[in-house]
CSV table of C-alpha atoms in Angstrom, one decimal:
chain,number,residue,atom,x,y,z
A,25,MET,CA,-0.1,0.2,0.1
A,26,LEU,CA,1.0,3.3,-0.2
A,27,SER,CA,2.6,5.3,2.5
A,28,LYS,CA,0.2,8.2,3.6
A,29,SER,CA,3.2,9.8,5.6
A,30,ASN,CA,4.2,10.4,1.7
A,31,ARG,CA,3.2,13.7,1.1
A,32,TYR,CA,3.6,13.3,-2.1
A,33,VAL,CA,0.6,10.7,-3.0
A,34,LYS,CA,-2.2,12.7,-4.2
A,35,GLU,CA,-5.5,10.8,-5.2
A,36,ALA,CA,-7.4,14.1,-7.2
A,37,ASN,CA,-6.8,15.7,-10.6
A,38,LEU,CA,-5.5,19.2,-10.7
A,39,ILE,CA,-7.3,21.7,-12.6
A,40,GLY,CA,-7.2,25.5,-12.3
A,41,GLY,CA,-5.3,25.0,-9.2
A,42,GLN,CA,-7.9,22.9,-7.5
A,43,TRP,CA,-7.6,19.3,-6.5
A,44,VAL,CA,-10.9,17.8,-7.5
A,45,ALA,CA,-12.6,14.5,-7.8
A,46,ALA,CA,-14.3,13.2,-11.6
A,47,ASP,CA,-17.5,14.8,-12.3
A,48,SER,CA,-19.3,11.2,-11.9
A,49,GLY,CA,-17.4,10.4,-8.9
A,50,GLN,CA,-15.9,7.3,-10.7
A,51,THR,CA,-12.3,6.2,-9.9
A,52,PHE,CA,-10.2,3.5,-10.9
A,53,GLU,CA,-7.6,1.3,-9.1
A,54,VAL,CA,-3.8,1.4,-9.3
A,55,ASN,CA,-1.8,-1.8,-8.8
A,56,ASN,CA,1.6,-2.7,-7.6
A,57,PRO,CA,2.7,-4.7,-10.1
A,58,ALA,CA,5.5,-6.5,-7.8
A,59,SER,CA,2.6,-8.0,-5.8
A,60,GLY,CA,-0.5,-7.3,-7.7
A,61,GLN,CA,-2.0,-5.7,-4.6
A,62,ILE,CA,-4.2,-2.1,-5.2
A,63,ILE,CA,-2.1,0.7,-3.7
A,64,GLY,CA,-5.2,3.2,-4.1
A,65,THR,CA,-7.3,4.9,-6.8
A,66,VAL,CA,-7.7,7.9,-8.8
A,67,PRO,CA,-10.3,10.0,-10.3
A,68,PHE,CA,-11.6,8.4,-13.6
A,69,CYS,CA,-12.3,11.8,-15.5
A,70,SER,CA,-13.4,12.5,-19.3
A,71,LYS,CA,-13.9,14.8,-21.8
A,72,ALA,CA,-15.8,17.5,-19.7
A,73,GLU,CA,-13.0,17.3,-16.8
A,74,THR,CA,-10.5,17.5,-19.8
A,75,ARG,CA,-12.0,20.5,-21.5
A,76,ARG,CA,-12.4,22.4,-18.2
A,77,ALA,CA,-8.3,21.7,-17.5
A,78,ILE,CA,-7.5,23.3,-20.9
A,79,GLU,CA,-9.6,26.0,-20.0
A,80,ALA,CA,-7.8,26.9,-17.2
A,81,ALA,CA,-4.3,26.2,-19.0
A,82,SER,CA,-5.5,28.5,-21.5
A,83,ALA,CA,-6.5,31.4,-19.2
A,84,ALA,CA,-3.6,31.3,-17.2
A,85,PHE,CA,-1.5,31.5,-20.8
A,86,GLU,CA,-2.7,34.8,-20.9
A,87,SER,CA,-0.3,35.9,-18.0
A,88,PHE,CA,2.1,33.4,-17.7
A,89,LYS,CA,3.2,33.7,-21.6
A,90,ASN,CA,4.4,37.9,-20.3
A,91,THR,CA,6.6,36.4,-17.3
A,92,THR,CA,10.3,36.9,-17.8
A,93,ALA,CA,12.9,34.0,-18.9
A,94,ASN,CA,14.3,34.8,-15.3
A,95,GLU,CA,11.0,34.3,-13.7
A,96,ARG,CA,10.5,30.8,-15.2
A,97,ALA,CA,14.2,30.0,-15.0
A,98,GLY,CA,13.3,30.4,-11.2
A,99,ILE,CA,10.5,28.2,-10.9
A,100,LEU,CA,12.3,25.6,-12.6
A,101,ARG,CA,15.5,25.4,-10.7
A,102,ARG,CA,12.9,25.7,-7.5
A,103,MET,CA,11.2,22.5,-8.5
A,104,HIS,CA,14.6,21.2,-9.4
A,105,ASP,CA,15.4,21.2,-6.1
A,106,VAL,CA,11.8,20.3,-4.6
A,107,MET,CA,12.7,16.9,-6.4
A,108,MET,CA,16.4,16.4,-5.2
A,109,ASP,CA,15.1,17.2,-1.5
A,110,ASN,CA,12.4,14.5,-1.7
A,111,GLN,CA,14.1,12.0,-4.2
A,112,ASP,CA,13.5,9.5,-1.6
A,113,ALA,CA,9.4,9.6,-1.2
A,114,LEU,CA,9.1,10.6,-5.0
A,115,ALA,CA,11.2,7.1,-6.1
A,116,GLU,CA,9.3,4.9,-3.5
A,117,LEU,CA,6.1,6.3,-4.8
A,118,LEU,CA,7.3,5.5,-8.9
A,119,THR,CA,8.3,2.0,-7.4
A,120,LEU,CA,5.3,1.0,-6.1
A,121,GLU,CA,3.0,1.5,-8.8
A,122,MET,CA,5.5,0.7,-11.7
A,123,GLY,CA,7.6,-1.8,-10.1
A,124,LYS,CA,11.3,-0.9,-11.5
A,125,PRO,CA,14.3,-1.1,-8.6
A,126,LEU,CA,14.2,1.4,-6.1
A,127,ALA,CA,17.7,2.3,-7.2
A,128,GLU,CA,16.5,2.7,-10.7
A,129,ALA,CA,13.5,4.9,-9.8
A,130,LYS,CA,16.1,7.5,-7.6
A,131,GLY,CA,18.0,7.8,-10.6
A,132,GLU,CA,14.9,8.3,-12.8
A,133,ILE,CA,14.0,11.2,-10.3
A,134,GLY,CA,17.4,12.3,-10.6
A,135,ILE,CA,17.7,12.6,-14.1
A,136,GLY,CA,14.3,14.2,-14.4
A,137,ALA,CA,15.4,17.0,-12.2
A,138,GLN,CA,18.3,17.3,-14.2
A,139,TYR,CA,16.3,18.0,-17.3
A,140,LEU,CA,14.3,20.8,-15.2
A,141,LEU,CA,17.8,22.4,-14.5
A,142,TRP,CA,18.8,22.2,-18.2
A,143,PHE,CA,15.6,24.1,-19.5
A,144,ALA,CA,16.2,26.5,-16.4
A,145,GLU,CA,19.5,27.4,-18.2
A,146,GLU,CA,17.9,27.4,-21.8
A,147,ALA,CA,15.0,29.4,-20.8
A,148,ARG,CA,17.0,32.4,-21.2
A,149,ARG,CA,18.8,31.2,-24.4
A,150,VAL,CA,15.7,31.8,-26.5
A,151,TYR,CA,17.1,34.1,-29.1
A,152,GLY,CA,15.4,36.0,-31.7
A,153,ASP,CA,17.2,37.5,-34.6
A,154,LEU,CA,17.7,41.1,-36.1
A,155,VAL,CA,18.0,40.4,-40.3
A,156,PRO,CA,19.6,42.6,-42.8
A,157,SER,CA,16.9,43.9,-44.6
A,158,PRO,CA,16.6,44.6,-48.3
A,159,TRP,CA,14.7,47.7,-47.7
A,160,GLY,CA,16.7,51.0,-46.4
A,161,ASP,CA,13.7,52.0,-44.7
A,162,ARG,CA,12.4,48.8,-42.9
A,163,ARG,CA,14.0,46.6,-40.4
A,164,ILE,CA,13.6,43.0,-39.9
A,165,MET,CA,13.1,40.9,-36.8
A,166,VAL,CA,12.4,36.9,-36.1
A,167,ARG,CA,11.0,36.9,-32.5
A,168,LYS,CA,10.2,33.3,-30.7
A,169,GLU,CA,7.0,33.2,-28.7
A,170,PRO,CA,5.3,30.5,-26.9
A,171,VAL,CA,3.4,28.2,-28.9
A,172,GLY,CA,0.4,28.4,-25.8
A,173,VAL,CA,-1.6,25.5,-24.4
A,174,ILE,CA,0.4,22.1,-24.7
A,175,ALA,CA,-1.1,18.6,-24.3
A,176,ALA,CA,1.5,16.1,-22.5
A,177,ILE,CA,0.8,12.6,-22.6
A,178,THR,CA,3.2,10.3,-21.0
A,179,PRO,CA,3.8,6.5,-20.8
A,180,TRP,CA,4.2,4.1,-17.8
A,181,ASN,CA,7.7,2.9,-17.9
A,182,PHE,CA,9.5,6.0,-16.9
A,183,PRO,CA,6.2,8.1,-15.3
A,184,SER,CA,8.3,10.9,-14.1
A,185,SER,CA,11.0,11.7,-16.0
A,186,MET,CA,9.1,11.7,-18.9
A,187,LEU,CA,7.0,14.1,-17.7
A,188,ALA,CA,10.3,16.3,-16.9
A,189,ARG,CA,11.3,16.2,-20.8
A,190,LYS,CA,7.7,17.9,-21.4
A,191,ILE,CA,7.2,20.2,-18.6
A,192,GLY,CA,10.9,21.6,-18.5
A,193,PRO,CA,10.8,23.1,-21.9
A,194,ALA,CA,7.0,24.1,-21.7
A,195,ILE,CA,7.5,26.4,-18.8
A,196,ALA,CA,10.8,27.4,-20.2
A,197,ALA,CA,9.3,29.0,-23.1
A,198,GLY,CA,6.1,30.2,-21.2
A,199,CYS,CA,3.6,27.7,-22.2
A,200,THR,CA,0.6,26.4,-19.7
A,201,SER,CA,0.2,22.3,-20.0
A,202,VAL,CA,-2.8,19.9,-19.6
A,203,ILE,CA,-1.2,16.7,-18.2
A,204,LYS,CA,-2.4,12.9,-19.3
A,205,PRO,CA,-0.3,10.6,-17.5
A,206,ALA,CA,-0.4,6.6,-17.9
A,207,GLU,CA,-3.5,4.9,-16.4
A,208,GLN,CA,-0.7,2.0,-14.7
A,209,THR,CA,1.6,4.8,-13.1
A,210,PRO,CA,-1.0,8.2,-12.3
A,211,TYR,CA,0.9,9.1,-9.2
A,212,SER,CA,4.0,10.2,-10.2
A,213,GLY,CA,2.4,12.2,-12.6
A,214,LEU,CA,-0.5,13.6,-10.1
A,215,ALA,CA,3.3,14.2,-7.9
A,216,TRP,CA,4.2,16.7,-10.1
A,217,GLY,CA,1.1,19.2,-9.3
A,218,LEU,CA,2.3,19.3,-6.1
A,219,ILE,CA,6.1,19.6,-7.3
A,220,ALA,CA,4.8,22.9,-9.2
A,221,ASP,CA,2.8,24.2,-6.6
A,222,GLU,CA,6.0,24.2,-4.2
A,223,ALA,CA,8.2,25.4,-6.5
A,224,GLY,CA,5.4,28.5,-7.2
A,225,LEU,CA,4.4,28.0,-10.6
A,226,PRO,CA,1.1,30.4,-10.8
A,227,GLU,CA,-2.5,28.1,-10.8
A,228,GLY,CA,-3.4,26.8,-13.8
A,229,ALA,CA,-0.5,27.1,-15.6
A,230,MET,CA,-0.2,23.0,-15.1
A,231,ASN,CA,-3.3,21.1,-15.2
A,232,ILE,CA,-3.5,17.3,-14.4
A,233,ILE,CA,-5.7,14.7,-15.8
A,234,THR,CA,-6.1,11.0,-15.3
A,235,GLY,CA,-8.7,8.5,-16.4
A,236,GLY,CA,-9.9,7.1,-20.2
A,237,ALA,CA,-7.1,7.3,-22.5
A,238,SER,CA,-9.5,7.7,-25.5
A,239,GLU,CA,-11.9,10.0,-24.5
A,240,ILE,CA,-9.2,12.5,-22.8
A,241,GLY,CA,-7.1,12.1,-26.0
A,242,LYS,CA,-9.9,13.1,-28.1
A,243,GLU,CA,-10.5,16.4,-26.3
A,244,LEU,CA,-6.5,16.9,-26.3
A,245,CYS,CA,-6.1,16.5,-29.9
A,246,ALA,CA,-9.8,18.4,-30.9
A,247,ASN,CA,-9.8,21.2,-29.3
A,248,PRO,CA,-8.5,24.2,-30.8
A,249,GLN,CA,-7.3,26.0,-27.7
A,250,VAL,CA,-4.8,23.2,-27.8
A,251,ARG,CA,-1.9,24.1,-29.6
A,252,LYS,CA,0.7,21.2,-29.3
A,253,ILE,CA,0.8,17.4,-28.4
A,254,THR,CA,3.4,16.0,-27.2
A,255,PHE,CA,3.3,12.5,-26.6
A,256,THR,CA,5.5,9.4,-25.8
A,257,GLY,CA,3.9,6.0,-26.7
A,258,SER,CA,3.3,3.7,-28.8
A,259,THR,CA,3.6,4.1,-33.0
A,260,GLU,CA,0.1,2.8,-33.1
A,261,VAL,CA,-1.2,5.4,-30.8
A,262,GLY,CA,1.1,8.2,-31.9
A,263,LYS,CA,-0.5,7.5,-35.5
A,264,ILE,CA,-4.0,8.2,-34.1
A,265,LEU,CA,-3.1,11.4,-32.1
A,266,MET,CA,-1.1,12.7,-35.3
A,267,LYS,CA,-4.2,12.1,-37.5
A,268,GLN,CA,-6.7,13.8,-34.5
A,269,ALA,CA,-4.4,16.8,-34.2
A,270,ALA,CA,-4.3,17.6,-37.8
A,271,ASN,CA,-7.6,18.9,-37.8
A,272,THR,CA,-6.6,21.6,-36.0
A,273,VAL,CA,-3.1,21.7,-37.3
A,274,LYS,CA,-1.3,21.2,-34.1
A,275,LYS,CA,2.5,21.2,-33.7
A,276,VAL,CA,3.5,17.6,-32.4
A,277,SER,CA,6.4,15.8,-31.1
A,278,MET,CA,6.3,12.1,-30.8
A,279,GLU,CA,8.5,9.8,-29.1
A,280,LEU,CA,7.2,6.3,-30.3
A,281,GLY,CA,8.4,2.7,-30.5
A,282,GLY,CA,11.8,1.1,-31.3
A,283,ASN,CA,13.5,-1.7,-32.4
A,284,ALA,CA,16.9,-1.3,-30.9
A,285,PRO,CA,19.9,-3.1,-32.7
A,286,PHE,CA,23.3,-3.8,-30.7
A,287,LEU,CA,25.9,-4.9,-32.6
A,288,VAL,CA,28.8,-6.1,-31.5
A,289,PHE,CA,31.8,-6.6,-34.4
A,290,ASN,CA,35.1,-8.9,-33.9
A,291,SER,CA,37.7,-5.9,-32.5
A,292,ALA,CA,35.2,-5.1,-29.6
A,293,ASP,CA,36.1,-5.4,-26.3
A,294,ILE,CA,34.1,-8.1,-25.1
A,295,ASP,CA,33.9,-7.3,-21.4
A,296,LYS,CA,32.8,-3.6,-22.0
A,297,ALA,CA,30.0,-5.0,-24.9
A,298,VAL,CA,28.3,-7.5,-22.2
A,299,GLU,CA,28.3,-4.6,-19.6
A,300,GLY,CA,26.7,-2.3,-22.0
A,301,ALA,CA,24.5,-4.9,-23.0
A,302,ILE,CA,23.3,-5.9,-19.7
A,303,ALA,CA,22.7,-2.2,-18.9
A,304,ALA,CA,21.1,-1.6,-22.5
A,305,LYS,CA,19.2,-4.5,-22.6
A,306,TYR,CA,17.5,-5.2,-18.8
A,307,ARG,CA,17.2,-1.6,-17.5
A,308,ASN,CA,13.7,-1.8,-16.2
A,309,SER,CA,13.0,-5.3,-17.4
A,310,GLY,CA,13.5,-4.7,-21.0
A,311,GLN,CA,10.7,-1.9,-20.8
A,312,THR,CA,12.2,0.9,-22.3
A,313,CYS,CA,11.7,2.2,-26.0
A,314,VAL,CA,15.5,2.7,-26.3
A,315,CYS,CA,16.3,-1.0,-24.7
A,316,THR,CA,18.0,-3.4,-27.0
A,317,ASN,CA,15.4,-5.8,-29.3
A,318,ARG,CA,18.3,-7.6,-31.1
A,319,PHE,CA,21.7,-8.2,-30.9
A,320,TYR,CA,24.1,-9.0,-33.8
A,321,VAL,CA,27.1,-10.1,-33.1
A,322,GLN,CA,30.4,-11.5,-35.4
A,323,SER,CA,31.0,-14.6,-36.1
A,324,LYS,CA,34.4,-14.7,-34.5
A,325,ILE,CA,33.3,-14.1,-31.1
A,326,TYR,CA,29.7,-15.1,-31.7
A,327,ASN,CA,29.9,-18.0,-28.7
A,328,GLN,CA,31.9,-16.3,-26.4
A,329,PHE,CA,29.8,-13.0,-26.3
A,330,THR,CA,26.9,-15.1,-26.0
A,331,ASP,CA,27.7,-17.5,-23.7
A,332,ARG,CA,29.2,-14.2,-21.5
A,333,LEU,CA,25.7,-12.4,-21.9
A,334,ALA,CA,23.8,-15.6,-20.5
A,335,GLU,CA,26.1,-15.9,-17.6
A,336,ALA,CA,25.7,-11.9,-16.9
A,337,ALA,CA,21.8,-12.4,-17.4
A,338,GLU,CA,21.7,-15.1,-15.0
A,339,ASN,CA,23.4,-13.4,-12.2
A,340,LEU,CA,21.0,-10.9,-11.9
A,341,LYS,CA,18.9,-10.4,-9.3
A,342,VAL,CA,15.6,-10.5,-9.7
A,343,GLY,CA,13.0,-9.3,-7.3
A,344,PRO,CA,10.5,-6.6,-6.0
A,345,GLY,CA,11.8,-3.1,-6.6
A,346,MET,CA,11.5,-2.0,-2.8
A,347,GLU,CA,14.0,-5.1,-2.0
A,348,THR,CA,17.3,-4.1,-1.3
A,349,GLY,CA,19.8,-5.1,-4.1
A,350,THR,CA,17.2,-5.9,-6.8
A,351,GLN,CA,18.2,-5.2,-10.4
A,352,GLN,CA,15.0,-6.7,-12.4
A,353,GLY,CA,11.6,-6.0,-11.6
A,354,PRO,CA,8.4,-7.4,-12.2
A,355,LEU,CA,6.5,-6.7,-15.9
A,356,ILE,CA,3.9,-3.9,-15.9
A,357,ASP,CA,1.1,-6.2,-16.2
A,358,ASP,CA,-0.4,-9.5,-17.2
A,359,ALA,CA,-0.7,-8.4,-20.8
A,360,ALA,CA,3.1,-7.5,-21.0
A,361,ILE,CA,4.3,-11.1,-19.7
A,362,ASP,CA,2.1,-12.8,-22.2
A,363,LYS,CA,3.4,-11.4,-25.2
A,364,VAL,CA,7.1,-11.9,-23.6
A,365,GLU,CA,6.0,-15.8,-23.6
A,366,GLU,CA,4.6,-16.2,-27.2
A,367,LEU,CA,7.6,-14.2,-28.4
A,368,VAL,CA,9.9,-16.9,-26.6
A,369,ALA,CA,7.8,-19.8,-28.1
A,370,ASP,CA,8.1,-18.2,-31.4
A,371,ALA,CA,11.6,-18.0,-31.4
A,372,ILE,CA,12.0,-21.8,-29.9
A,373,LYS,CA,9.7,-23.0,-32.6
A,374,LYS,CA,11.9,-21.4,-35.3
A,375,GLY,CA,14.8,-22.9,-34.0
A,376,GLY,CA,16.3,-20.7,-31.4
A,377,GLU,CA,17.8,-22.3,-28.4
A,378,VAL,CA,17.6,-20.9,-24.9
A,379,VAL,CA,20.9,-20.6,-23.1
A,380,ALA,CA,19.6,-18.1,-20.0
A,381,GLY,CA,16.4,-18.0,-18.6
A,382,GLY,CA,13.2,-19.0,-21.3
A,383,ALA,CA,10.3,-18.8,-19.0
A,384,ARG,CA,8.2,-17.2,-15.8
A,385,HIS,CA,10.1,-16.4,-12.4
A,386,SER,CA,9.7,-18.5,-9.6
A,387,LEU,CA,8.5,-15.6,-7.6
A,388,GLY,CA,5.5,-15.5,-9.7
A,389,GLY,CA,3.0,-12.6,-10.7
A,390,THR,CA,4.3,-10.8,-13.8
A,391,PHE,CA,8.2,-11.5,-13.1
A,392,PHE,CA,10.3,-13.1,-16.0
A,393,GLN,CA,13.7,-15.0,-16.1
A,394,PRO,CA,16.3,-12.6,-17.9
A,395,THR,CA,16.5,-14.4,-20.8
A,396,VAL,CA,19.3,-15.1,-23.7
A,397,ILE,CA,18.4,-16.7,-27.0
A,398,LYS,CA,21.2,-18.3,-29.3
A,399,ASN,CA,20.6,-18.8,-32.7
A,400,ALA,CA,18.0,-16.0,-33.7
A,401,LYS,CA,16.9,-15.7,-37.1
A,402,PRO,CA,15.2,-13.1,-39.3
A,403,LYS,CA,11.9,-15.0,-39.4
A,404,MET,CA,11.5,-15.0,-35.4
A,405,ARG,CA,8.9,-12.4,-34.4
A,406,PHE,CA,12.0,-10.3,-32.6
A,407,SER,CA,13.1,-8.9,-36.0
A,408,LYS,CA,10.2,-7.3,-36.4
A,409,GLU,CA,8.3,-6.5,-33.3
A,410,GLU,CA,9.4,-4.8,-30.3
A,411,ILE,CA,10.0,-7.1,-27.2
A,412,PHE,CA,9.3,-4.6,-24.3
A,413,GLY,CA,10.7,-7.2,-21.6
A,414,PRO,CA,13.6,-9.2,-20.5
A,415,VAL,CA,14.8,-11.1,-23.8
A,416,SER,CA,18.0,-11.2,-25.3
A,417,PRO,CA,17.5,-12.9,-29.3
A,418,VAL,CA,21.2,-13.1,-30.4
A,419,TYR,CA,21.7,-13.3,-34.2
A,420,LYS,CA,25.4,-14.1,-36.0
A,421,PHE,CA,26.6,-12.1,-38.7
A,422,THR,CA,29.8,-12.1,-40.9
A,423,LYS,CA,30.4,-8.7,-42.8
A,424,GLU,CA,29.8,-5.1,-41.6
A,425,GLU,CA,27.7,-4.3,-44.1
A,426,ASP,CA,25.2,-7.1,-43.6
A,427,ALA,CA,24.9,-6.2,-39.9
A,428,ILE,CA,24.3,-2.5,-41.1
A,429,ALA,CA,21.6,-3.9,-43.6
A,430,ARG,CA,19.8,-6.0,-41.0
A,431,ALA,CA,20.5,-3.3,-38.0
A,432,ASN,CA,18.1,-1.0,-40.4
A,433,ASP,CA,15.4,-3.4,-41.7
A,434,THR,CA,12.8,-1.8,-39.3
A,435,ILE,CA,10.5,0.7,-39.6
A,436,TYR,CA,11.6,2.1,-36.7
A,437,GLY,CA,15.0,4.3,-36.1
A,438,LEU,CA,14.8,5.4,-32.4
A,439,ALA,CA,18.2,3.9,-30.7
A,440,CYS,CA,21.1,1.8,-31.6
A,441,TYR,CA,24.5,0.5,-30.2
A,442,PHE,CA,27.2,-0.7,-31.7
A,443,TYR,CA,30.8,-2.1,-30.0
A,444,THR,CA,34.0,-1.8,-32.4
A,445,GLN,CA,38.0,-0.8,-31.2
A,446,ASP,CA,38.3,-0.2,-35.2
A,447,LEU,CA,38.0,3.7,-35.4
A,448,GLY,CA,37.3,3.7,-39.4
A,449,GLN,CA,34.6,1.2,-38.7
A,450,ALA,CA,33.2,3.2,-36.0
A,451,PHE,CA,32.6,6.0,-38.2
A,452,ARG,CA,31.3,3.8,-41.1
A,453,VAL,CA,28.9,2.1,-39.3
A,454,MET,CA,27.6,5.2,-37.2
A,455,GLU,CA,27.0,7.0,-40.8
A,456,GLY,CA,25.4,3.8,-42.0
A,457,LEU,CA,22.6,3.3,-38.8
A,458,LYS,CA,19.3,5.1,-39.6
A,459,TYR,CA,18.6,6.0,-36.2
A,460,GLY,CA,18.1,9.1,-34.1
A,461,LEU,CA,20.2,8.1,-31.0
A,462,VAL,CA,23.7,5.8,-31.6
A,463,GLY,CA,25.8,4.5,-29.1
A,464,VAL,CA,29.4,3.7,-29.7
A,465,ASN,CA,31.0,1.4,-26.9
A,466,GLU,CA,28.3,2.6,-24.6
A,467,GLY,CA,25.2,1.2,-23.5
A,468,VAL,CA,23.4,4.1,-21.7
A,469,ILE,CA,23.7,7.2,-23.4
A,470,THR,CA,20.4,9.5,-22.5
A,471,THR,CA,21.0,12.8,-21.0
A,472,PRO,CA,19.5,15.7,-20.6
A,473,GLU,CA,22.2,17.8,-22.9
A,474,ALA,CA,21.5,16.0,-26.1
A,475,PRO,CA,18.5,15.6,-28.1
A,476,PHE,CA,16.5,12.6,-28.2
A,477,GLY,CA,14.2,11.7,-30.6
A,478,GLY,CA,13.8,9.1,-33.5
A,479,MET,CA,13.4,8.6,-37.2
A,480,LYS,CA,11.5,6.8,-39.5
A,481,GLU,CA,8.4,5.9,-37.6
A,482,SER,CA,9.9,6.1,-34.3
A,483,GLY,CA,8.8,9.7,-34.0
A,484,VAL,CA,8.7,13.5,-34.8
A,485,GLY,CA,10.5,15.9,-33.1
A,486,THR,CA,13.2,16.0,-30.1
A,487,GLU,CA,13.3,16.5,-26.6
A,488,GLY,CA,16.1,17.5,-24.6
A,489,GLY,CA,19.7,19.5,-25.8
A,490,ARG,CA,19.2,23.0,-27.1
A,491,HIS,CA,16.6,22.0,-29.2
A,492,GLY,CA,14.4,20.4,-27.1
A,493,ILE,CA,12.8,24.0,-26.2
A,494,ASP,CA,12.1,24.6,-29.9
A,495,GLU,CA,9.5,22.2,-30.2
A,496,TYR,CA,7.5,24.8,-27.6
A,497,LEU,CA,8.2,27.9,-30.0
A,498,ASP,CA,6.8,29.6,-32.8
A,499,THR,CA,8.8,31.8,-35.2
A,500,LYS,CA,7.0,35.4,-35.9
A,501,TYR,CA,8.8,37.4,-38.5
A,502,VAL,CA,8.1,41.0,-38.1
A,503,CYS,CA,8.6,43.8,-40.3
A,504,ILE,CA,9.1,47.4,-39.1
A,505,GLY,CA,8.5,50.3,-41.4
A,506,GLY,CA,7.8,53.9,-41.1
A,507,LEU,CA,11.0,54.5,-39.5
A,508,GLY,CA,11.5,58.0,-41.1
A,509,LEU,CA,15.1,56.7,-42.4
């Protein structure tokens, strides 16, 4: 159960600075995936409440857009401090509703706070331009202005940091927001309302709605007062939101699905490659959009790498996230573990050899063994489908160009990784891979200082880096005449 002493537990929605229930009084239950126990209930809101949240954000925008960059930067810095001062409480909340190990949850709170600090600094660097005029009696100015009300829809796998990457630049730019957290993990989303209030964000500048994804999503996309949709989630849902947002021609940024390849060449440092593989695959129980989905290993070192990876996977400690030393927690729900089982069965049927794990864990529930499958083949479902679980299919390749071609043979283009100690090969492969994020001899590469975004059907736009704030700004050209020059 949630600790009532944790002051970041909120079981109401935030609209116009007020914590409210659903109009209908309806709620829905939130489960702890490690135990299956109900940890609490939150409001099940729909169209009417969403519309009021949008109206509140729109009203707040009229004054918030006129705040100075220094004022907005100050709010973000204070939000950062609130998060870090209460990192343990926020991490506990996250672990209880999502299941990831407490150490990972603390890391997520930490990087979320770093995003706020980064965009606090970027708020003061939103530069316009003075452009040399072709007319002697006119001057040309280019301004950057906040786009307006933004709608942020976030997933369950990183329920706090995914919001940080959207809230940070929105506040920095002068936008107000309506937030829709995932139904599986609403508490981490609702906690943002308390964080913002403690930091002095004006009432109505942040609104948080929980409930039916379809009803809330449709209103956010259809309402003309919302000028931008930012979404992290599946490609299928992202396409639906893009179609719905098209009717009012909103700006969109979409961080969608992935099918990340991890290439290991003969020259690689195998110790480092295995270490990177464990981090890139089993973090968050394999439930991240940038997790490795397919391992491609060159023939000379194939057996050595696969054996070492299997040994490392078997040594991972599986358990409830709140248990000391846990390295891999449960999957989020029954549907997730059912899919993982289906994919493993498909691989075995098509000639794959399980060399580690391969089944549900003895802990029961939605715990699954860290798994490695040898002799993976292109015909296996892994090759095209996102696993979102702790399973590593290992494919063999001989030639560099074949590895690049097979890595690119997917509709996705979010993240990829490769290991080599050949400098020329590093540049050839890096340039040949069609992905938005490339890790060379590193398995964890996300940082607030760098842009995060995919190619192909993995998304539109970027989050993080100096580019991240541009997604929340409009460009206005101003021609000034009548100067008497």
